Amino acid sequence: MDIAFILVLLSFPALLQTCFAIFVYVDAPDVRMPRRKWTLIALLVPIFGFFTYLLERAERTSEPPDDDQFVDGPFRIHKSRADDTPVVSEGPPDADDLEESDGTDRTE
């Protein structure tokens, strides 16, 4: 292969990685993240370092939810279901109960 072609192939990923690191270097102070730390991560860990920065950045810039869904307990109950009575399980139903429940005969 031609040496110029190999250099072009190798320089494109390096240029892309450098662009990612420059973006992180410029953007990190805007979201109050350590500039040097994230720039090194984005530069030394190809592709994954940049996407890790983006995920961390999104977590920091997203607004907290208006209400906490676990205030009343481990489950969030919809307003339309708030006055329902809880179902108490008595075990599996008998085969006779199933036949009588809907009025149809299941034996064919």
PDB file of N, CA and C in Angstrom:
ATOM      1  N   MET A   1       0.834  -1.183   0.000  1.00  0.00           N
ATOM      2  CA  MET A   1       0.000   0.000   0.000  1.00  0.00           C
ATOM      3  C   MET A   1       0.877   1.243   0.000  1.00  0.00           C
ATOM      4  N   ASP A   2       0.299   2.276  -0.479  1.00  0.00           N
ATOM      5  CA  ASP A   2       1.017   3.531  -0.526  1.00  0.00           C
ATOM      6  C   ASP A   2       1.103   4.130   0.879  1.00  0.00           C
ATOM      7  N   ILE A   3       2.238   4.711   1.226  1.00  0.00           N
ATOM      8  CA  ILE A   3       2.453   5.263   2.562  1.00  0.00           C
ATOM      9  C   ILE A   3       1.532   6.454   2.838  1.00  0.00           C
ATOM     10  N   ALA A   4       1.201   7.224   1.822  1.00  0.00           N
ATOM     11  CA  ALA A   4       0.299   8.364   2.004  1.00  0.00           C
ATOM     12  C   ALA A   4      -1.101   7.890   2.354  1.00  0.00           C
ATOM     13  N   PHE A   5      -1.545   6.802   1.730  1.00  0.00           N
ATOM     14  CA  PHE A   5      -2.871   6.257   2.024  1.00  0.00           C
ATOM     15  C   PHE A   5      -2.958   5.765   3.464  1.00  0.00           C
ATOM     16  N   ILE A   6      -1.908   5.120   3.928  1.00  0.00           N
ATOM     17  CA  ILE A   6      -1.867   4.640   5.311  1.00  0.00           C
ATOM     18  C   ILE A   6      -1.895   5.805   6.284  1.00  0.00           C
ATOM     19  N   LEU A   7      -1.164   6.862   5.990  1.00  0.00           N
ATOM     20  CA  LEU A   7      -1.177   8.041   6.866  1.00  0.00           C
ATOM     21  C   LEU A   7      -2.552   8.693   6.923  1.00  0.00           C
ATOM     22  N   VAL A   8      -3.240   8.747   5.803  1.00  0.00           N
ATOM     23  CA  VAL A   8      -4.594   9.304   5.787  1.00  0.00           C
ATOM     24  C   VAL A   8      -5.528   8.433   6.621  1.00  0.00           C
ATOM     25  N   LEU A   9      -5.420   7.123   6.474  1.00  0.00           N
ATOM     26  CA  LEU A   9      -6.262   6.218   7.258  1.00  0.00           C
ATOM     27  C   LEU A   9      -6.007   6.347   8.753  1.00  0.00           C
ATOM     28  N   LEU A  10      -4.771   6.542   9.132  1.00  0.00           N
ATOM     29  CA  LEU A  10      -4.446   6.663  10.554  1.00  0.00           C
ATOM     30  C   LEU A  10      -4.729   8.055  11.101  1.00  0.00           C
ATOM     31  N   SER A  11      -4.669   9.067  10.276  1.00  0.00           N
ATOM     32  CA  SER A  11      -4.856  10.424  10.772  1.00  0.00           C
ATOM     33  C   SER A  11      -6.330  10.762  11.007  1.00  0.00           C
ATOM     34  N   PHE A  12      -7.242  10.150  10.255  1.00  0.00           N
ATOM     35  CA  PHE A  12      -8.658  10.472  10.438  1.00  0.00           C
ATOM     36  C   PHE A  12      -9.167  10.125  11.837  1.00  0.00           C
ATOM     37  N   PRO A  13      -8.941   8.910  12.358  1.00  0.00           N
ATOM     38  CA  PRO A  13      -9.394   8.624  13.728  1.00  0.00           C
ATOM     39  C   PRO A  13      -8.699   9.505  14.768  1.00  0.00           C
ATOM     40  N   ALA A  14      -7.426   9.798  14.558  1.00  0.00           N
ATOM     41  CA  ALA A  14      -6.712  10.662  15.504  1.00  0.00           C
ATOM     42  C   ALA A  14      -7.288  12.080  15.480  1.00  0.00           C
ATOM     43  N   LEU A  15      -7.628  12.561  14.308  1.00  0.00           N
ATOM     44  CA  LEU A  15      -8.232  13.887  14.189  1.00  0.00           C
ATOM     45  C   LEU A  15      -9.614  13.912  14.839  1.00  0.00           C
ATOM     46  N   LEU A  16     -10.378  12.882  14.641  1.00  0.00           N
ATOM     47  CA  LEU A  16     -11.702  12.793  15.252  1.00  0.00           C
ATOM     48  C   LEU A  16     -11.596  12.757  16.774  1.00  0.00           C
ATOM     49  N   GLN A  17     -10.671  11.977  17.282  1.00  0.00           N
ATOM     50  CA  GLN A  17     -10.472  11.894  18.735  1.00  0.00           C
ATOM     51  C   GLN A  17     -10.018  13.241  19.300  1.00  0.00           C
ATOM     52  N   THR A  18      -9.171  13.935  18.574  1.00  0.00           N
ATOM     53  CA  THR A  18      -8.721  15.261  19.012  1.00  0.00           C
ATOM     54  C   THR A  18      -9.876  16.253  19.014  1.00  0.00           C
ATOM     55  N   CYS A  19     -10.742  16.175  18.026  1.00  0.00           N
ATOM     56  CA  CYS A  19     -11.922  17.060  17.989  1.00  0.00           C
ATOM     57  C   CYS A  19     -12.842  16.787  19.178  1.00  0.00           C
ATOM     58  N   PHE A  20     -13.026  15.523  19.524  1.00  0.00           N
ATOM     59  CA  PHE A  20     -13.824  15.184  20.704  1.00  0.00           C
ATOM     60  C   PHE A  20     -13.216  15.788  21.965  1.00  0.00           C
ATOM     61  N   ALA A  21     -11.909  15.665  22.104  1.00  0.00           N
ATOM     62  CA  ALA A  21     -11.228  16.199  23.287  1.00  0.00           C
ATOM     63  C   ALA A  21     -11.317  17.725  23.339  1.00  0.00           C
ATOM     64  N   ILE A  22     -11.224  18.385  22.204  1.00  0.00           N
ATOM     65  CA  ILE A  22     -11.351  19.852  22.174  1.00  0.00           C
ATOM     66  C   ILE A  22     -12.762  20.264  22.581  1.00  0.00           C
ATOM     67  N   PHE A  23     -13.767  19.541  22.094  1.00  0.00           N
ATOM     68  CA  PHE A  23     -15.143  19.837  22.493  1.00  0.00           C
ATOM     69  C   PHE A  23     -15.314  19.712  23.999  1.00  0.00           C
ATOM     70  N   VAL A  24     -14.776  18.648  24.572  1.00  0.00           N
ATOM     71  CA  VAL A  24     -14.882  18.433  26.019  1.00  0.00           C
ATOM     72  C   VAL A  24     -14.139  19.538  26.770  1.00  0.00           C
ATOM     73  N   TYR A  25     -12.975  19.924  26.289  1.00  0.00           N
ATOM     74  CA  TYR A  25     -12.185  20.969  26.941  1.00  0.00           C
ATOM     75  C   TYR A  25     -12.942  22.297  26.975  1.00  0.00           C
ATOM     76  N   VAL A  26     -13.632  22.610  25.899  1.00  0.00           N
ATOM     77  CA  VAL A  26     -14.371  23.875  25.829  1.00  0.00           C
ATOM     78  C   VAL A  26     -15.686  23.788  26.605  1.00  0.00           C
ATOM     79  N   ASP A  27     -16.351  22.638  26.590  1.00  0.00           N
ATOM     80  CA  ASP A  27     -17.689  22.504  27.146  1.00  0.00           C
ATOM     81  C   ASP A  27     -17.719  22.196  28.647  1.00  0.00           C
ATOM     82  N   ALA A  28     -16.705  21.552  29.163  1.00  0.00           N
ATOM     83  CA  ALA A  28     -16.731  21.090  30.559  1.00  0.00           C
ATOM     84  C   ALA A  28     -16.960  22.195  31.587  1.00  0.00           C
ATOM     85  N   PRO A  29     -16.324  23.359  31.489  1.00  0.00           N
ATOM     86  CA  PRO A  29     -16.582  24.386  32.501  1.00  0.00           C
ATOM     87  C   PRO A  29     -18.023  24.904  32.486  1.00  0.00           C
ATOM     88  N   ASP A  30     -18.705  24.830  31.345  1.00  0.00           N
ATOM     89  CA  ASP A  30     -20.081  25.310  31.268  1.00  0.00           C
ATOM     90  C   ASP A  30     -21.035  24.481  32.111  1.00  0.00           C
ATOM     91  N   VAL A  31     -20.716  23.224  32.301  1.00  0.00           N
ATOM     92  CA  VAL A  31     -21.573  22.353  33.107  1.00  0.00           C
ATOM     93  C   VAL A  31     -20.920  22.001  34.448  1.00  0.00           C
ATOM     94  N   ARG A  32     -19.940  22.796  34.848  1.00  0.00           N
ATOM     95  CA  ARG A  32     -19.239  22.662  36.142  1.00  0.00           C
ATOM     96  C   ARG A  32     -18.648  21.263  36.340  1.00  0.00           C
ATOM     97  N   MET A  33     -17.921  20.812  35.323  1.00  0.00           N
ATOM     98  CA  MET A  33     -17.213  19.539  35.398  1.00  0.00           C
ATOM     99  C   MET A  33     -15.720  19.826  35.275  1.00  0.00           C
ATOM    100  N   PRO A  34     -14.867  19.021  35.902  1.00  0.00           N
ATOM    101  CA  PRO A  34     -13.428  19.262  35.826  1.00  0.00           C
ATOM    102  C   PRO A  34     -12.906  19.135  34.392  1.00  0.00           C
ATOM    103  N   ARG A  35     -12.337  20.229  33.917  1.00  0.00           N
ATOM    104  CA  ARG A  35     -11.906  20.325  32.520  1.00  0.00           C
ATOM    105  C   ARG A  35     -10.788  19.345  32.190  1.00  0.00           C
ATOM    106  N   ARG A  36      -9.749  19.331  32.990  1.00  0.00           N
ATOM    107  CA  ARG A  36      -8.588  18.482  32.695  1.00  0.00           C
ATOM    108  C   ARG A  36      -8.921  16.994  32.757  1.00  0.00           C
ATOM    109  N   LYS A  37      -9.660  16.631  33.777  1.00  0.00           N
ATOM    110  CA  LYS A  37     -10.012  15.217  33.965  1.00  0.00           C
ATOM    111  C   LYS A  37     -10.790  14.682  32.760  1.00  0.00           C
ATOM    112  N   TRP A  38     -11.833  15.382  32.361  1.00  0.00           N
ATOM    113  CA  TRP A  38     -12.677  14.892  31.276  1.00  0.00           C
ATOM    114  C   TRP A  38     -11.998  15.005  29.918  1.00  0.00           C
ATOM    115  N   THR A  39     -11.124  15.987  29.762  1.00  0.00           N
ATOM    116  CA  THR A  39     -10.382  16.084  28.506  1.00  0.00           C
ATOM    117  C   THR A  39      -9.428  14.902  28.368  1.00  0.00           C
ATOM    118  N   LEU A  40      -8.749  14.539  29.434  1.00  0.00           N
ATOM    119  CA  LEU A  40      -7.859  13.371  29.391  1.00  0.00           C
ATOM    120  C   LEU A  40      -8.638  12.086  29.135  1.00  0.00           C
ATOM    121  N   ILE A  41      -9.791  11.953  29.773  1.00  0.00           N
ATOM    122  CA  ILE A  41     -10.608  10.757  29.554  1.00  0.00           C
ATOM    123  C   ILE A  41     -11.056  10.691  28.091  1.00  0.00           C
ATOM    124  N   ALA A  42     -11.526  11.831  27.557  1.00  0.00           N
ATOM    125  CA  ALA A  42     -11.991  11.851  26.167  1.00  0.00           C
ATOM    126  C   ALA A  42     -10.849  11.637  25.184  1.00  0.00           C
ATOM    127  N   LEU A  43      -9.650  12.031  25.547  1.00  0.00           N
ATOM    128  CA  LEU A  43      -8.507  11.887  24.649  1.00  0.00           C
ATOM    129  C   LEU A  43      -7.889  10.489  24.718  1.00  0.00           C
ATOM    130  N   LEU A  44      -7.806   9.923  25.902  1.00  0.00           N
ATOM    131  CA  LEU A  44      -7.098   8.658  26.083  1.00  0.00           C
ATOM    132  C   LEU A  44      -7.971   7.417  25.929  1.00  0.00           C
ATOM    133  N   VAL A  45      -9.273   7.556  26.077  1.00  0.00           N
ATOM    134  CA  VAL A  45     -10.175   6.418  25.917  1.00  0.00           C
ATOM    135  C   VAL A  45     -10.970   6.652  24.631  1.00  0.00           C
ATOM    136  N   PRO A  46     -10.566   6.050  23.538  1.00  0.00           N
ATOM    137  CA  PRO A  46     -11.196   6.341  22.241  1.00  0.00           C
ATOM    138  C   PRO A  46     -12.704   6.101  22.244  1.00  0.00           C
ATOM    139  N   ILE A  47     -13.416   7.045  21.742  1.00  0.00           N
ATOM    140  CA  ILE A  47     -14.867   7.075  21.550  1.00  0.00           C
ATOM    141  C   ILE A  47     -15.643   6.925  22.859  1.00  0.00           C
ATOM    142  N   PHE A  48     -15.363   5.907  23.653  1.00  0.00           N
ATOM    143  CA  PHE A  48     -16.120   5.662  24.875  1.00  0.00           C
ATOM    144  C   PHE A  48     -15.929   6.771  25.898  1.00  0.00           C
ATOM    145  N   GLY A  49     -14.760   7.360  25.959  1.00  0.00           N
ATOM    146  CA  GLY A  49     -14.530   8.469  26.883  1.00  0.00           C
ATOM    147  C   GLY A  49     -15.401   9.665  26.541  1.00  0.00           C
ATOM    148  N   PHE A  50     -15.533   9.949  25.254  1.00  0.00           N
ATOM    149  CA  PHE A  50     -16.375  11.061  24.823  1.00  0.00           C
ATOM    150  C   PHE A  50     -17.841  10.794  25.133  1.00  0.00           C
ATOM    151  N   PHE A  51     -18.312   9.596  24.842  1.00  0.00           N
ATOM    152  CA  PHE A  51     -19.713   9.286  25.109  1.00  0.00           C
ATOM    153  C   PHE A  51     -19.995   9.199  26.612  1.00  0.00           C
ATOM    154  N   THR A  52     -19.020   8.790  27.398  1.00  0.00           N
ATOM    155  CA  THR A  52     -19.176   8.819  28.847  1.00  0.00           C
ATOM    156  C   THR A  52     -19.325  10.253  29.334  1.00  0.00           C
ATOM    157  N   TYR A  53     -18.526  11.150  28.757  1.00  0.00           N
ATOM    158  CA  TYR A  53     -18.657  12.566  29.089  1.00  0.00           C
ATOM    159  C   TYR A  53     -20.058  13.076  28.739  1.00  0.00           C
ATOM    160  N   LEU A  54     -20.549  12.709  27.566  1.00  0.00           N
ATOM    161  CA  LEU A  54     -21.878  13.165  27.154  1.00  0.00           C
ATOM    162  C   LEU A  54     -22.969  12.641  28.088  1.00  0.00           C
ATOM    163  N   LEU A  55     -22.846  11.399  28.521  1.00  0.00           N
ATOM    164  CA  LEU A  55     -23.835  10.847  29.449  1.00  0.00           C
ATOM    165  C   LEU A  55     -23.780  11.544  30.807  1.00  0.00           C
ATOM    166  N   GLU A  56     -22.582  11.778  31.301  1.00  0.00           N
ATOM    167  CA  GLU A  56     -22.433  12.477  32.583  1.00  0.00           C
ATOM    168  C   GLU A  56     -22.923  13.913  32.472  1.00  0.00           C
ATOM    169  N   ARG A  57     -22.656  14.530  31.344  1.00  0.00           N
ATOM    170  CA  ARG A  57     -23.092  15.906  31.112  1.00  0.00           C
ATOM    171  C   ARG A  57     -24.620  15.978  31.081  1.00  0.00           C
ATOM    172  N   ALA A  58     -25.254  15.021  30.413  1.00  0.00           N
ATOM    173  CA  ALA A  58     -26.717  14.999  30.342  1.00  0.00           C
ATOM    174  C   ALA A  58     -27.329  14.794  31.724  1.00  0.00           C
ATOM    175  N   GLU A  59     -26.656  13.996  32.547  1.00  0.00           N
ATOM    176  CA  GLU A  59     -27.167  13.763  33.894  1.00  0.00           C
ATOM    177  C   GLU A  59     -27.079  15.028  34.750  1.00  0.00           C
ATOM    178  N   ARG A  60     -26.036  15.791  34.548  1.00  0.00           N
ATOM    179  CA  ARG A  60     -25.870  17.015  35.331  1.00  0.00           C
ATOM    180  C   ARG A  60     -26.755  18.155  34.846  1.00  0.00           C
ATOM    181  N   THR A  61     -27.041  18.201  33.555  1.00  0.00           N
ATOM    182  CA  THR A  61     -27.817  19.309  33.023  1.00  0.00           C
ATOM    183  C   THR A  61     -29.312  19.050  33.043  1.00  0.00           C
ATOM    184  N   SER A  62     -29.744  17.817  33.262  1.00  0.00           N
ATOM    185  CA  SER A  62     -31.177  17.546  33.304  1.00  0.00           C
ATOM    186  C   SER A  62     -31.742  18.073  34.629  1.00  0.00           C
ATOM    187  N   GLU A  63     -32.965  18.539  34.548  1.00  0.00           N
ATOM    188  CA  GLU A  63     -33.617  19.089  35.730  1.00  0.00           C
ATOM    189  C   GLU A  63     -34.192  17.956  36.570  1.00  0.00           C
ATOM    190  N   PRO A  64     -34.203  18.142  37.883  1.00  0.00           N
ATOM    191  CA  PRO A  64     -34.777  17.092  38.734  1.00  0.00           C
ATOM    192  C   PRO A  64     -36.283  16.983  38.500  1.00  0.00           C
ATOM    193  N   PRO A  65     -36.859  15.829  38.732  1.00  0.00           N
ATOM    194  CA  PRO A  65     -38.300  15.673  38.521  1.00  0.00           C
ATOM    195  C   PRO A  65     -39.092  16.562  39.476  1.00  0.00           C
ATOM    196  N   ASP A  66     -40.284  16.947  39.032  1.00  0.00           N
ATOM    197  CA  ASP A  66     -41.125  17.820  39.849  1.00  0.00           C
ATOM    198  C   ASP A  66     -41.600  17.150  41.128  1.00  0.00           C
ATOM    199  N   ASP A  67     -41.891  15.882  41.043  1.00  0.00           N
ATOM    200  CA  ASP A  67     -42.359  15.166  42.229  1.00  0.00           C
ATOM    201  C   ASP A  67     -41.584  13.867  42.371  1.00  0.00           C
ATOM    202  N   ASP A  68     -41.432  13.453  43.591  1.00  0.00           N
ATOM    203  CA  ASP A  68     -40.735  12.203  43.849  1.00  0.00           C
ATOM    204  C   ASP A  68     -41.739  11.069  43.763  1.00  0.00           C
ATOM    205  N   GLN A  69     -41.476  10.099  42.905  1.00  0.00           N
ATOM    206  CA  GLN A  69     -42.454   9.042  42.693  1.00  0.00           C
ATOM    207  C   GLN A  69     -42.513   8.033  43.835  1.00  0.00           C
ATOM    208  N   PHE A  70     -41.558   8.063  44.740  1.00  0.00           N
ATOM    209  CA  PHE A  70     -41.542   7.090  45.821  1.00  0.00           C
ATOM    210  C   PHE A  70     -41.846   7.727  47.183  1.00  0.00           C
ATOM    211  N   VAL A  71     -42.546   8.830  47.201  1.00  0.00           N
ATOM    212  CA  VAL A  71     -42.874   9.492  48.460  1.00  0.00           C
ATOM    213  C   VAL A  71     -43.833   8.646  49.283  1.00  0.00           C
ATOM    214  N   ASP A  72     -44.849   8.078  48.635  1.00  0.00           N
ATOM    215  CA  ASP A  72     -45.871   7.328  49.358  1.00  0.00           C
ATOM    216  C   ASP A  72     -45.510   5.864  49.573  1.00  0.00           C
ATOM    217  N   GLY A  73     -44.426   5.410  49.059  1.00  0.00           N
ATOM    218  CA  GLY A  73     -44.042   4.013  49.187  1.00  0.00           C
ATOM    219  C   GLY A  73     -43.242   3.585  47.976  1.00  0.00           C
ATOM    220  N   PRO A  74     -43.052   2.273  47.825  1.00  0.00           N
ATOM    221  CA  PRO A  74     -42.212   1.808  46.726  1.00  0.00           C
ATOM    222  C   PRO A  74     -42.879   1.895  45.348  1.00  0.00           C
ATOM    223  N   PHE A  75     -44.196   2.091  45.302  1.00  0.00           N
ATOM    224  CA  PHE A  75     -44.890   2.126  44.023  1.00  0.00           C
ATOM    225  C   PHE A  75     -45.648   3.437  43.870  1.00  0.00           C
ATOM    226  N   ARG A  76     -45.751   3.879  42.652  1.00  0.00           N
ATOM    227  CA  ARG A  76     -46.512   5.081  42.355  1.00  0.00           C
ATOM    228  C   ARG A  76     -47.901   4.649  41.876  1.00  0.00           C
ATOM    229  N   ILE A  77     -48.933   5.123  42.534  1.00  0.00           N
ATOM    230  CA  ILE A  77     -50.300   4.742  42.205  1.00  0.00           C
ATOM    231  C   ILE A  77     -50.961   5.901  41.486  1.00  0.00           C
ATOM    232  N   HIS A  78     -51.589   5.589  40.368  1.00  0.00           N
ATOM    233  CA  HIS A  78     -52.273   6.614  39.584  1.00  0.00           C
ATOM    234  C   HIS A  78     -53.464   7.159  40.370  1.00  0.00           C
ATOM    235  N   LYS A  79     -53.779   8.432  40.142  1.00  0.00           N
ATOM    236  CA  LYS A  79     -54.872   9.084  40.871  1.00  0.00           C
ATOM    237  C   LYS A  79     -56.196   8.352  40.687  1.00  0.00           C
ATOM    238  N   SER A  80     -56.424   7.809  39.519  1.00  0.00           N
ATOM    239  CA  SER A  80     -57.697   7.122  39.273  1.00  0.00           C
ATOM    240  C   SER A  80     -57.800   5.815  40.053  1.00  0.00           C
ATOM    241  N   ARG A  81     -56.686   5.281  40.513  1.00  0.00           N
ATOM    242  CA  ARG A  81     -56.682   4.026  41.262  1.00  0.00           C
ATOM    243  C   ARG A  81     -56.449   4.221  42.759  1.00  0.00           C
ATOM    244  N   ALA A  82     -56.399   5.436  43.224  1.00  0.00           N
ATOM    245  CA  ALA A  82     -56.055   5.705  44.622  1.00  0.00           C
ATOM    246  C   ALA A  82     -57.090   5.161  45.590  1.00  0.00           C
ATOM    247  N   ASP A  83     -58.375   5.118  45.199  1.00  0.00           N
ATOM    248  CA  ASP A  83     -59.408   4.660  46.136  1.00  0.00           C
ATOM    249  C   ASP A  83     -59.765   3.191  45.955  1.00  0.00           C
ATOM    250  N   ASP A  84     -59.062   2.455  45.101  1.00  0.00           N
ATOM    251  CA  ASP A  84     -59.326   1.026  44.926  1.00  0.00           C
ATOM    252  C   ASP A  84     -58.901   0.251  46.159  1.00  0.00           C
ATOM    253  N   THR A  85     -59.607  -0.838  46.405  1.00  0.00           N
ATOM    254  CA  THR A  85     -59.231  -1.688  47.531  1.00  0.00           C
ATOM    255  C   THR A  85     -58.208  -2.712  47.056  1.00  0.00           C
ATOM    256  N   PRO A  86     -57.253  -3.052  47.881  1.00  0.00           N
ATOM    257  CA  PRO A  86     -56.249  -4.023  47.459  1.00  0.00           C
ATOM    258  C   PRO A  86     -56.844  -5.419  47.315  1.00  0.00           C
ATOM    259  N   VAL A  87     -56.305  -6.191  46.403  1.00  0.00           N
ATOM    260  CA  VAL A  87     -56.754  -7.557  46.172  1.00  0.00           C
ATOM    261  C   VAL A  87     -55.962  -8.485  47.070  1.00  0.00           C
ATOM    262  N   VAL A  88     -56.682  -9.371  47.771  1.00  0.00           N
ATOM    263  CA  VAL A  88     -56.034 -10.333  48.642  1.00  0.00           C
ATOM    264  C   VAL A  88     -56.041 -11.680  47.945  1.00  0.00           C
ATOM    265  N   SER A  89     -54.881 -12.255  47.799  1.00  0.00           N
ATOM    266  CA  SER A  89     -54.775 -13.534  47.120  1.00  0.00           C
ATOM    267  C   SER A  89     -55.094 -14.658  48.092  1.00  0.00           C
ATOM    268  N   GLU A  90     -55.981 -15.565  47.652  1.00  0.00           N
ATOM    269  CA  GLU A  90     -56.352 -16.705  48.491  1.00  0.00           C
ATOM    270  C   GLU A  90     -55.803 -18.008  47.939  1.00  0.00           C
ATOM    271  N   GLY A  91     -54.903 -17.924  46.973  1.00  0.00           N
ATOM    272  CA  GLY A  91     -54.348 -19.129  46.380  1.00  0.00           C
ATOM    273  C   GLY A  91     -54.954 -19.377  45.018  1.00  0.00           C
ATOM    274  N   PRO A  92     -54.526 -20.429  44.353  1.00  0.00           N
ATOM    275  CA  PRO A  92     -55.054 -20.699  43.006  1.00  0.00           C
ATOM    276  C   PRO A  92     -56.508 -21.175  43.092  1.00  0.00           C
ATOM    277  N   PRO A  93     -57.335 -20.800  42.116  1.00  0.00           N
ATOM    278  CA  PRO A  93     -58.738 -21.231  42.141  1.00  0.00           C
ATOM    279  C   PRO A  93     -58.859 -22.708  41.768  1.00  0.00           C
ATOM    280  N   ASP A  94     -59.939 -23.314  42.227  1.00  0.00           N
ATOM    281  CA  ASP A  94     -60.208 -24.708  41.899  1.00  0.00           C
ATOM    282  C   ASP A  94     -60.767 -24.802  40.485  1.00  0.00           C
ATOM    283  N   ALA A  95     -60.702 -25.976  39.905  1.00  0.00           N
ATOM    284  CA  ALA A  95     -61.223 -26.189  38.558  1.00  0.00           C
ATOM    285  C   ALA A  95     -62.738 -26.010  38.525  1.00  0.00           C
ATOM    286  N   ASP A  96     -63.436 -26.390  39.615  1.00  0.00           N
ATOM    287  CA  ASP A  96     -64.891 -26.226  39.673  1.00  0.00           C
ATOM    288  C   ASP A  96     -65.272 -24.754  39.673  1.00  0.00           C
ATOM    289  N   ASP A  97     -64.490 -23.925  40.335  1.00  0.00           N
ATOM    290  CA  ASP A  97     -64.781 -22.499  40.389  1.00  0.00           C
ATOM    291  C   ASP A  97     -64.636 -21.849  39.022  1.00  0.00           C
ATOM    292  N   LEU A  98     -63.715 -22.324  38.230  1.00  0.00           N
ATOM    293  CA  LEU A  98     -63.511 -21.756  36.907  1.00  0.00           C
ATOM    294  C   LEU A  98     -64.689 -22.038  35.980  1.00  0.00           C
ATOM    295  N   GLU A  99     -65.243 -23.250  36.065  1.00  0.00           N
ATOM    296  CA  GLU A  99     -66.370 -23.595  35.205  1.00  0.00           C
ATOM    297  C   GLU A  99     -67.606 -22.794  35.576  1.00  0.00           C
ATOM    298  N   GLU A 100     -67.813 -22.532  36.839  1.00  0.00           N
ATOM    299  CA  GLU A 100     -69.019 -21.843  37.273  1.00  0.00           C
ATOM    300  C   GLU A 100     -68.902 -20.331  37.128  1.00  0.00           C
ATOM    301  N   SER A 101     -67.701 -19.813  37.055  1.00  0.00           N
ATOM    302  CA  SER A 101     -67.528 -18.369  37.090  1.00  0.00           C
ATOM    303  C   SER A 101     -68.080 -17.656  35.873  1.00  0.00           C
ATOM    304  N   ASP A 102     -67.916 -18.201  34.660  1.00  0.00           N
ATOM    305  CA  ASP A 102     -68.401 -17.487  33.478  1.00  0.00           C
ATOM    306  C   ASP A 102     -69.625 -18.142  32.848  1.00  0.00           C
ATOM    307  N   GLY A 103     -70.117 -19.219  33.417  1.00  0.00           N
ATOM    308  CA  GLY A 103     -71.342 -19.839  32.933  1.00  0.00           C
ATOM    309  C   GLY A 103     -71.165 -20.720  31.735  1.00  0.00           C
ATOM    310  N   THR A 104     -69.969 -20.996  31.307  1.00  0.00           N
ATOM    311  CA  THR A 104     -69.765 -21.870  30.155  1.00  0.00           C
ATOM    312  C   THR A 104     -69.153 -23.177  30.617  1.00  0.00           C
ATOM    313  N   ASP A 105     -69.455 -24.214  29.880  1.00  0.00           N
ATOM    314  CA  ASP A 105     -68.892 -25.511  30.185  1.00  0.00           C
ATOM    315  C   ASP A 105     -67.637 -25.717  29.363  1.00  0.00           C
ATOM    316  N   ARG A 106     -66.527 -25.992  30.023  1.00  0.00           N
ATOM    317  CA  ARG A 106     -65.238 -26.123  29.346  1.00  0.00           C
ATOM    318  C   ARG A 106     -64.968 -27.552  28.869  1.00  0.00           C
ATOM    319  N   THR A 107     -65.816 -28.481  29.203  1.00  0.00           N
ATOM    320  CA  THR A 107     -65.569 -29.856  28.782  1.00  0.00           C
ATOM    321  C   THR A 107     -66.125 -30.046  27.377  1.00  0.00           C
ATOM    322  N   GLU A 108     -65.301 -30.549  26.488  1.00  0.00           N
ATOM    323  CA  GLU A 108     -65.722 -30.774  25.106  1.00  0.00           C
ATOM    324  C   GLU A 108     -65.482 -32.180  24.692  1.00  0.00           C
TER     325      GLU A 108
END
